[in-house]
């Protein structure tokens, strides 16, 4: 049962950070994890997994890969599950350890796009943002303090595997500062009072980081002060703001690298 | 207690549709409702509302507006609440009744943008989409069968008041067909295999409806067959797709009316 106890323990952020592990739950998420270059530690399954051919196939793939597999009752599974109606499969895996220093080697030579999360707190929003960042050509996502843990079960689930392939880093504002300066990356901040992003897209810096802030409060004073410019998604007065995942995605889209601008 | 029983009953879609009513829950959502041109029937509050000055002020506004106000215990409130940690206020109000025929009079003379939801099922996604539609200049949102009820508590909450000001219509594919033909509105569908939307934005029809489909299955065959063209948000191969609310929002942004294209 040690794997079950571990999975249960990893429901806490502190335990995830201390151990450098996370839990992926559900058929789709575990499938994505198996296809990604991350290192699994073990899987916990219950009878519920056998309810569909896809679940049965997944169980066989886990076994064939030589990954430790623990069978538990549905009741025991529920104690480690994050969902109300578990599909009967979860996998513990190692978080890809990545400091800003290591990120340096992974940046493309040109047309660099980074996304900075400055206190984004809703796990569903952050998962959606990671999916957009991977899909819209961001080289990495940097989570600053105050942002929800990128490896929480809810973020992992709503990212739908995106973060298994995307570089993600958690670090301080000071470390980000030093990194951007050393890499000559310009920082822009998202703010409703900023310049409309559409007019700036064609003249955006080749190496650019875009920061989005908290759902209610927006960018922190620290980030606002550091940003070389503020950009906005133009909107009618009918709503106070767009959802932060939507705003971040529109900015990433409008500022996307040239590889996504060529006709398909 | 009749108001509490009513609010509880309105947790069911059939009850909402039969009575033409819905429930807005939480301080922010009820504030938005009071500021919108909808007709409230009554409010239910508990002690929890007095925990903040903003809650106290809201209670006073409801009373001052002459809206029937029922005080209940936290336990009774929870039976009608949709959230796990209720803020102690909900309001029952009339759904704005709007058929496609009535929508006709509300369309702008030019630069018409409609968003069609073809089987979008997650309430959070639909709420986010309504917020984007209101913010990005759509004249209305049309929900086809298979789409989650736009007036469910979760949709109302995640729309953050957007649908109180935006025209929304639920109708059949056939009725939509007739409406688009009569109004000479061109229908485009969102599909990963479509043409990149960026290349089409400058030549988009003046009167345009864009349909987005189900989270997993995409557009229905019915809509796909009716669409004059398919458009896509270009994306890397790192993810299977973008979140549907993100994709819908990027399409609305890229195809936004001229009023949102002028520099701020």
XYZ file of C-alpha atoms in Angstrom:
528
model
C 0.000 0.000 0.000
C 3.004 2.343 0.103
C 2.157 3.669 -3.363
C -1.374 4.515 -2.249
C -0.083 6.324 0.827
C 2.349 8.221 -1.365
C -0.388 9.253 -3.823
C -2.530 10.420 -0.917
C 0.372 12.400 0.523
C 0.958 14.073 -2.850
C -2.432 15.754 -2.593
C -0.549 18.357 -0.518
C 1.598 20.946 -2.301
C 4.349 20.721 0.312
C 4.646 16.984 -0.190
C 4.795 17.401 -3.974
C 7.514 20.039 -3.677
C 9.551 18.084 -1.119
C 9.443 14.852 -3.081
C 9.515 16.311 -6.595
C 6.629 14.046 -7.549
C 3.067 14.541 -8.772
C -0.056 12.496 -9.477
C -1.737 12.199 -12.877
C -5.289 10.884 -12.594
C -7.744 9.555 -15.156
C -7.406 7.539 -18.341
C -6.679 10.402 -20.702
C -4.102 12.035 -18.433
C -2.255 8.788 -17.716
C -2.212 7.970 -21.449
C -0.618 11.370 -22.084
C 1.886 10.758 -19.307
C 2.939 7.406 -20.770
C 3.539 9.085 -24.130
C 5.673 11.850 -22.586
C 9.357 11.809 -21.596
C 8.622 11.868 -17.835
C 9.624 9.163 -15.349
C 6.726 7.274 -13.751
C 7.171 5.782 -10.273
C 4.088 3.608 -10.167
C 0.367 3.342 -10.837
C -2.660 2.666 -8.651
C -5.709 1.090 -10.276
C -9.128 -0.130 -9.208
C -11.836 -2.257 -10.831
C -13.372 0.893 -12.307
C -10.612 0.906 -14.919
C -11.984 -2.295 -16.439
C -15.293 -0.633 -17.315
C -14.085 0.310 -20.809
C -11.823 -1.328 -23.421
C -9.697 1.826 -23.330
C -9.203 1.348 -19.593
C -8.314 -2.320 -20.008
C -5.812 -1.439 -22.720
C -4.248 1.217 -20.494
C -3.829 -1.266 -17.632
C -2.044 -3.644 -20.018
C 0.241 -0.879 -21.292
C 1.213 0.070 -17.741
C 2.033 -3.548 -16.909
C 3.922 -4.079 -20.174
C 6.044 -0.989 -19.489
C 7.232 -2.582 -16.267
C 5.766 0.204 -14.118
C 4.883 -0.928 -10.564
C 1.119 -1.443 -10.447
C -0.950 -1.535 -7.262
C -4.505 -2.927 -7.314
C -6.813 -1.415 -4.696
C -10.534 -1.359 -3.946
C -12.655 1.497 -5.295
C -12.988 2.727 -1.708
C -9.223 2.893 -1.211
C -8.751 4.463 -4.639
C -11.164 7.244 -3.699
C -8.957 8.264 -0.751
C -6.164 9.262 -3.147
C -8.364 10.474 -6.022
C -9.029 14.119 -6.793
C -12.175 13.541 -8.861
C -15.698 12.779 -7.637
C -16.175 9.888 -10.057
C -12.701 8.355 -10.463
C -11.910 6.348 -13.584
C -9.800 3.998 -11.458
C -6.294 4.918 -12.574
C -3.643 7.271 -11.293
C 0.082 7.414 -11.806
C 2.812 8.902 -9.646
C 5.647 10.442 -11.670
C 8.658 12.696 -11.234
C 8.228 16.401 -11.883
C 10.679 17.455 -14.577
C 13.155 19.502 -12.548
C 13.867 22.704 -14.367
C 15.436 25.849 -12.977
C 15.608 29.044 -15.018
C 19.296 28.298 -15.652
C 18.458 25.012 -17.333
C 15.757 26.693 -19.366
C 18.442 28.737 -21.095
C 19.567 25.780 -23.198
C 16.017 25.028 -24.275
C 15.173 28.420 -25.752
C 14.957 28.638 -29.531
C 17.582 30.794 -31.265
C 14.981 33.369 -32.297
C 11.291 34.178 -31.982
C 11.309 33.353 -28.251
C 7.963 33.533 -26.429
C 7.680 33.009 -22.684
C 4.563 33.202 -20.571
C 4.845 34.394 -16.963
C 2.094 33.599 -14.439
C 2.011 36.279 -11.748
C -0.398 35.002 -9.090
C -2.892 33.113 -11.260
C -4.822 31.072 -8.706
C -7.550 28.993 -10.312
C -6.232 25.517 -11.232
C -8.627 25.227 -14.180
C -7.419 28.554 -15.579
C -3.767 27.548 -15.172
C -4.339 24.153 -16.802
C -6.067 25.837 -19.743
C -3.206 28.346 -19.989
C -0.593 25.561 -20.092
C -2.551 23.900 -22.892
C -2.645 27.181 -24.817
C 1.045 27.872 -24.184
C 1.993 24.472 -25.612
C -0.396 24.866 -28.539
C 0.475 28.452 -29.404
C 4.257 28.137 -29.449
C 5.463 29.410 -26.077
C 8.952 28.069 -25.275
C 8.174 27.859 -21.547
C 5.857 28.972 -18.754
C 7.317 30.568 -15.624
C 5.164 30.476 -12.456
C 5.944 33.186 -9.906
C 5.096 32.944 -6.182
C 1.357 33.316 -5.567
C 0.504 31.145 -8.553
C -1.203 27.803 -7.919
C 1.150 24.784 -7.978
C 1.465 23.719 -11.630
C 1.613 20.079 -10.475
C -1.624 20.022 -8.481
C -4.045 17.316 -9.616
C -6.554 19.840 -10.964
C -3.979 21.735 -13.015
C -2.560 18.490 -14.400
C -6.041 17.313 -15.356
C -7.157 20.499 -17.057
C -3.836 20.872 -18.916
C -4.679 17.565 -20.629
C -1.057 16.514 -20.939
C 0.267 19.857 -22.193
C 2.650 20.310 -19.282
C 4.231 16.903 -19.875
C 5.766 18.313 -23.070
C 6.078 21.998 -22.237
C 8.925 23.473 -20.168
C 7.570 24.884 -16.921
C 9.550 26.621 -14.183
C 8.651 27.950 -10.754
C 10.920 30.731 -9.524
C 11.096 34.149 -7.867
C 10.635 37.580 -9.417
C 14.312 38.318 -8.756
C 15.455 35.159 -10.539
C 13.173 35.979 -13.454
C 14.633 39.483 -13.592
C 18.175 38.178 -13.804
C 17.225 35.565 -16.370
C 15.429 38.015 -18.668
C 18.330 40.456 -18.459
C 20.952 37.788 -19.206
C 18.909 36.418 -22.097
C 17.959 39.857 -23.426
C 14.254 38.986 -23.268
C 11.821 41.919 -23.120
C 8.982 41.722 -20.566
C 5.458 42.885 -21.397
C 2.573 42.821 -18.943
C -1.100 42.147 -19.641
C -3.291 44.942 -18.337
C -6.711 46.247 -19.323
C -5.273 49.761 -19.588
C -2.433 48.665 -21.881
C -2.030 49.277 -25.612
C -4.162 47.072 -27.910
C -2.010 44.044 -28.672
C -3.132 43.832 -32.307
C -1.314 47.033 -33.225
C 1.908 45.793 -31.600
C 2.070 42.232 -32.879
C 3.998 43.023 -36.051
C 6.675 44.992 -34.190
C 6.995 42.753 -31.117
C 10.554 42.036 -29.897
C 12.097 38.825 -31.187
C 12.632 37.673 -27.596
C 9.544 38.400 -25.522
C 8.011 37.350 -22.205
C 4.371 38.181 -21.492
C 3.108 38.247 -17.897
C -0.532 37.758 -16.862
C -1.759 38.439 -13.338
C -4.246 37.301 -10.758
C -7.904 36.693 -11.712
C -9.165 39.562 -9.574
C -6.246 41.873 -8.871
C -4.325 41.631 -12.159
C -0.560 42.063 -12.295
C 1.366 42.627 -9.062
C 3.051 45.982 -8.519
C 6.426 44.206 -8.802
C 5.695 42.923 -12.307
C 3.958 46.102 -13.415
C 7.049 48.068 -12.424
C 9.364 45.731 -14.312
C 7.382 45.504 -17.549
C 8.750 47.431 -20.526
C 5.181 47.809 -21.790
C 1.572 46.970 -20.984
C -0.677 45.295 -23.553
C -4.420 44.668 -23.594
C -6.958 42.654 -25.514
C -9.449 45.259 -26.771
C -12.924 44.610 -25.413
C -16.370 46.175 -25.229
C -17.528 47.691 -21.976
C -20.082 44.907 -21.469
C -17.814 42.890 -19.184
C -15.273 44.025 -16.635
C -12.626 41.760 -18.137
C -12.067 38.570 -20.075
C -11.231 35.332 -18.272
C -7.472 35.278 -17.558
C -6.926 32.057 -19.514
C -8.721 33.622 -22.489
C -6.727 36.851 -22.241
C -3.417 34.966 -21.938
C -4.329 32.793 -24.919
C -5.307 35.716 -27.128
C -2.015 37.456 -26.276
C -0.043 34.269 -27.056
C -2.006 33.899 -30.285
C -1.502 37.484 -31.406
C 2.211 37.340 -30.535
C 2.767 33.793 -31.824
C 6.088 32.822 -33.441
C 6.516 32.928 -37.209
C 6.223 29.145 -37.451
C 2.515 29.510 -36.634
C 1.991 32.395 -39.048
C 2.690 30.558 -42.259
C -0.386 29.209 -44.042
C -1.006 25.581 -43.022
C -40.164 29.244 2.492
C -41.733 29.154 -0.980
C -38.812 31.116 -2.420
C -36.329 28.572 -1.038
C -38.343 25.683 -2.489
C -38.428 27.477 -5.819
C -34.658 28.075 -5.802
C -34.099 24.415 -4.991
C -36.437 23.347 -7.794
C -34.552 25.568 -10.251
C -31.450 23.414 -9.818
C -33.117 21.191 -12.446
C -32.961 22.248 -16.098
C -36.543 21.161 -16.761
C -37.814 23.376 -13.938
C -35.811 26.339 -15.251
C -37.179 25.867 -18.747
C -40.790 25.351 -17.614
C -40.770 28.387 -15.354
C -38.494 30.625 -17.401
C -36.525 31.428 -14.268
C -32.941 30.955 -13.106
C -30.845 31.353 -9.959
C -27.855 33.696 -9.627
C -25.689 32.811 -6.631
C -22.892 34.657 -4.865
C -22.188 38.297 -4.110
C -20.543 39.209 -7.396
C -23.161 37.492 -9.563
C -26.101 39.023 -7.671
C -24.480 42.464 -7.882
C -24.214 42.032 -11.661
C -27.838 40.891 -11.811
C -29.039 43.978 -9.938
C -27.173 46.177 -12.415
C -28.700 44.410 -15.447
C -32.100 44.917 -17.085
C -33.480 41.552 -15.874
C -36.484 41.079 -13.602
C -35.702 39.597 -10.160
C -38.377 37.572 -8.352
C -36.762 37.369 -4.959
C -33.607 36.747 -2.968
C -32.621 34.205 -0.331
C -29.946 35.183 2.164
C -28.245 33.658 5.194
C -26.022 35.009 7.973
C -22.963 34.250 5.843
C -23.751 37.365 3.798
C -22.994 39.579 6.798
C -19.376 38.384 6.931
C -18.176 41.253 4.723
C -19.148 44.919 4.295
C -19.774 44.179 0.608
C -22.266 41.488 1.624
C -24.002 43.784 4.078
C -24.235 46.502 1.418
C -25.707 44.018 -1.050
C -28.376 42.945 1.439
C -29.330 46.595 1.903
C -29.507 47.191 -1.843
C -31.792 44.187 -2.315
C -34.111 45.411 0.446
C -34.059 48.999 -0.857
C -35.003 47.777 -4.341
C -38.162 46.254 -2.899
C -37.192 42.751 -3.935
C -38.747 40.025 -1.734
C -36.048 38.843 0.672
C -36.122 35.557 2.566
C -33.806 34.988 5.531
C -32.860 31.356 6.107
C -30.321 29.407 8.169
C -26.975 28.480 6.605
C -28.172 24.874 6.592
C -31.323 25.702 4.620
C -29.346 27.960 2.290
C -26.996 25.098 1.473
C -29.909 23.000 0.160
C -30.493 25.500 -2.656
C -26.856 26.533 -3.166
C -24.691 25.286 -6.012
C -21.359 26.127 -4.377
C -19.508 24.252 -1.639
C -18.852 27.366 0.416
C -21.883 29.610 -0.220
C -21.560 33.355 0.303
C -25.115 33.415 1.641
C -26.966 35.136 -1.198
C -28.892 33.942 -4.225
C -31.478 35.608 -6.392
C -34.226 34.133 -8.529
C -34.854 36.090 -11.739
C -36.662 35.773 -15.055
C -34.708 34.484 -18.038
C -34.840 37.073 -20.805
C -37.123 35.360 -23.302
C -35.610 35.640 -26.730
C -36.472 33.626 -29.816
C -34.432 33.924 -33.007
C -37.230 36.075 -34.460
C -36.837 38.638 -31.713
C -33.092 38.604 -32.153
C -33.570 40.029 -35.631
C -34.365 43.485 -34.277
C -31.315 43.463 -32.058
C -28.699 42.853 -34.742
C -26.482 45.785 -35.680
C -26.864 47.138 -39.218
C -23.408 45.918 -40.212
C -20.426 44.000 -38.886
C -22.666 41.318 -37.361
C -20.938 38.573 -35.352
C -22.885 35.637 -33.897
C -21.468 32.731 -31.948
C -23.172 29.334 -32.249
C -22.626 26.656 -29.563
C -23.036 23.205 -31.107
C -22.998 20.762 -28.204
C -20.590 22.526 -25.847
C -21.120 20.682 -22.564
C -18.881 21.973 -19.818
C -20.628 24.771 -17.848
C -17.321 26.477 -17.057
C -16.382 26.553 -20.730
C -19.785 27.943 -21.708
C -19.661 30.614 -19.006
C -16.201 31.663 -20.165
C -17.426 31.736 -23.768
C -20.387 33.993 -22.866
C -17.972 36.366 -21.132
C -15.752 36.421 -24.219
C -18.711 36.872 -26.569
C -19.890 39.908 -24.602
C -16.364 41.293 -24.349
C -15.342 40.693 -27.949
C -18.361 42.192 -29.680
C -20.633 39.261 -30.571
C -24.213 40.434 -31.108
C -25.625 37.209 -29.657
C -24.900 33.607 -28.721
C -27.127 30.825 -30.072
C -27.147 27.518 -28.150
C -28.136 24.470 -30.207
C -29.514 21.222 -28.706
C -26.795 19.245 -26.918
C -25.322 22.385 -25.365
C -25.489 22.769 -21.584
C -28.330 25.009 -20.341
C -27.040 28.594 -20.474
C -29.020 29.341 -17.295
C -27.561 26.604 -15.099
C -26.011 27.902 -11.875
C -22.477 26.988 -12.966
C -22.775 28.722 -16.329
C -24.268 31.821 -14.723
C -21.465 31.908 -12.166
C -18.605 31.477 -14.605
C -20.103 34.010 -17.050
C -19.696 36.615 -14.279
C -22.710 38.606 -15.394
C -21.927 38.577 -19.122
C -25.162 36.822 -20.046
C -27.244 39.411 -18.202
C -26.290 41.920 -20.894
C -25.679 39.688 -23.913
C -28.469 38.326 -26.136
C -28.622 34.541 -25.827
C -30.997 32.204 -27.663
C -31.621 28.475 -27.493
C -33.067 27.010 -30.694
C -32.878 24.158 -33.204
C -30.516 23.726 -36.142
C -33.466 24.142 -38.520
C -34.539 27.419 -36.928
C -30.947 28.649 -37.077
C -30.790 27.695 -40.751
C -33.893 29.704 -41.572
C -32.707 32.654 -39.514
C -29.257 32.796 -41.120
C -30.785 32.538 -44.610
C -33.368 35.270 -43.928
C -30.740 37.545 -42.411
C -28.108 36.727 -45.056
C -25.615 35.714 -42.376
C -22.767 33.415 -43.489
C -21.968 30.419 -41.247
C -18.382 29.333 -40.560
C -17.451 26.354 -38.439
C -14.442 25.947 -36.126
C -12.455 22.836 -36.991
C -8.830 21.861 -36.499
C -8.582 20.993 -40.193
C -9.974 24.355 -41.301
C -8.141 27.282 -42.881
C -6.033 29.416 -40.471
C -8.365 32.169 -39.293
C -5.670 34.859 -39.371
C -5.492 34.781 -43.168
C -9.264 35.151 -43.456
C -9.975 37.869 -40.915
C -9.538 40.782 -43.305
C -11.920 39.299 -45.891
C -14.551 37.911 -43.497
C -18.192 38.488 -44.478
C -19.843 41.529 -42.945
C -22.537 39.299 -41.445
C -20.961 36.187 -39.967
C -21.869 33.399 -37.548
C -19.116 31.158 -36.157
C -19.997 27.745 -34.731
C -17.883 25.852 -32.192
C -18.527 22.214 -31.302
C -18.320 19.741 -28.465
C -15.192 19.524 -26.268
C -14.332 16.029 -27.483
C -16.175 15.438 -30.731
C -16.039 18.909 -32.281
C -18.746 20.153 -34.649
C -21.738 17.914 -35.364
C -22.166 16.531 -38.881
C -25.247 18.747 -39.238
C -23.305 21.943 -38.609
C -20.277 20.823 -40.572
C -22.513 20.198 -43.570
C -24.148 23.608 -43.311
C -20.983 25.670 -42.823
C -19.823 27.721 -45.804
C -16.262 27.324 -44.563
C -14.157 25.800 -41.792
C -11.643 27.873 -39.844
C -8.933 26.885 -37.386
C -6.648 28.482 -34.839
C -3.144 27.469 -35.973
C -1.359 25.445 -33.313
C 1.771 23.386 -32.740
C 1.509 19.613 -32.640
C 2.253 19.570 -28.898
C -1.408 19.412 -27.905
C -4.330 17.687 -29.570
C -6.387 20.866 -29.440
C -6.924 24.096 -27.570
C -9.644 24.364 -24.925
C -12.966 25.117 -26.681
C -13.488 28.378 -24.779
C -9.995 29.476 -25.802
C -10.557 28.513 -29.443
C -13.945 30.268 -29.559
C -12.440 33.378 -27.972
C -9.496 33.529 -30.380
C -11.902 33.202 -33.328
C -14.134 35.951 -31.920
C -11.059 38.100 -31.340
C -9.611 37.566 -34.805
C -13.009 38.213 -36.418
C -14.002 41.070 -34.093
C -16.074 43.991 -35.390
C -14.402 47.182 -36.577
C -15.370 48.993 -33.376
C -12.788 46.846 -31.542
C -10.116 47.345 -34.197
C -9.637 51.058 -33.796
C -6.792 52.058 -31.497
C -8.058 52.720 -27.961
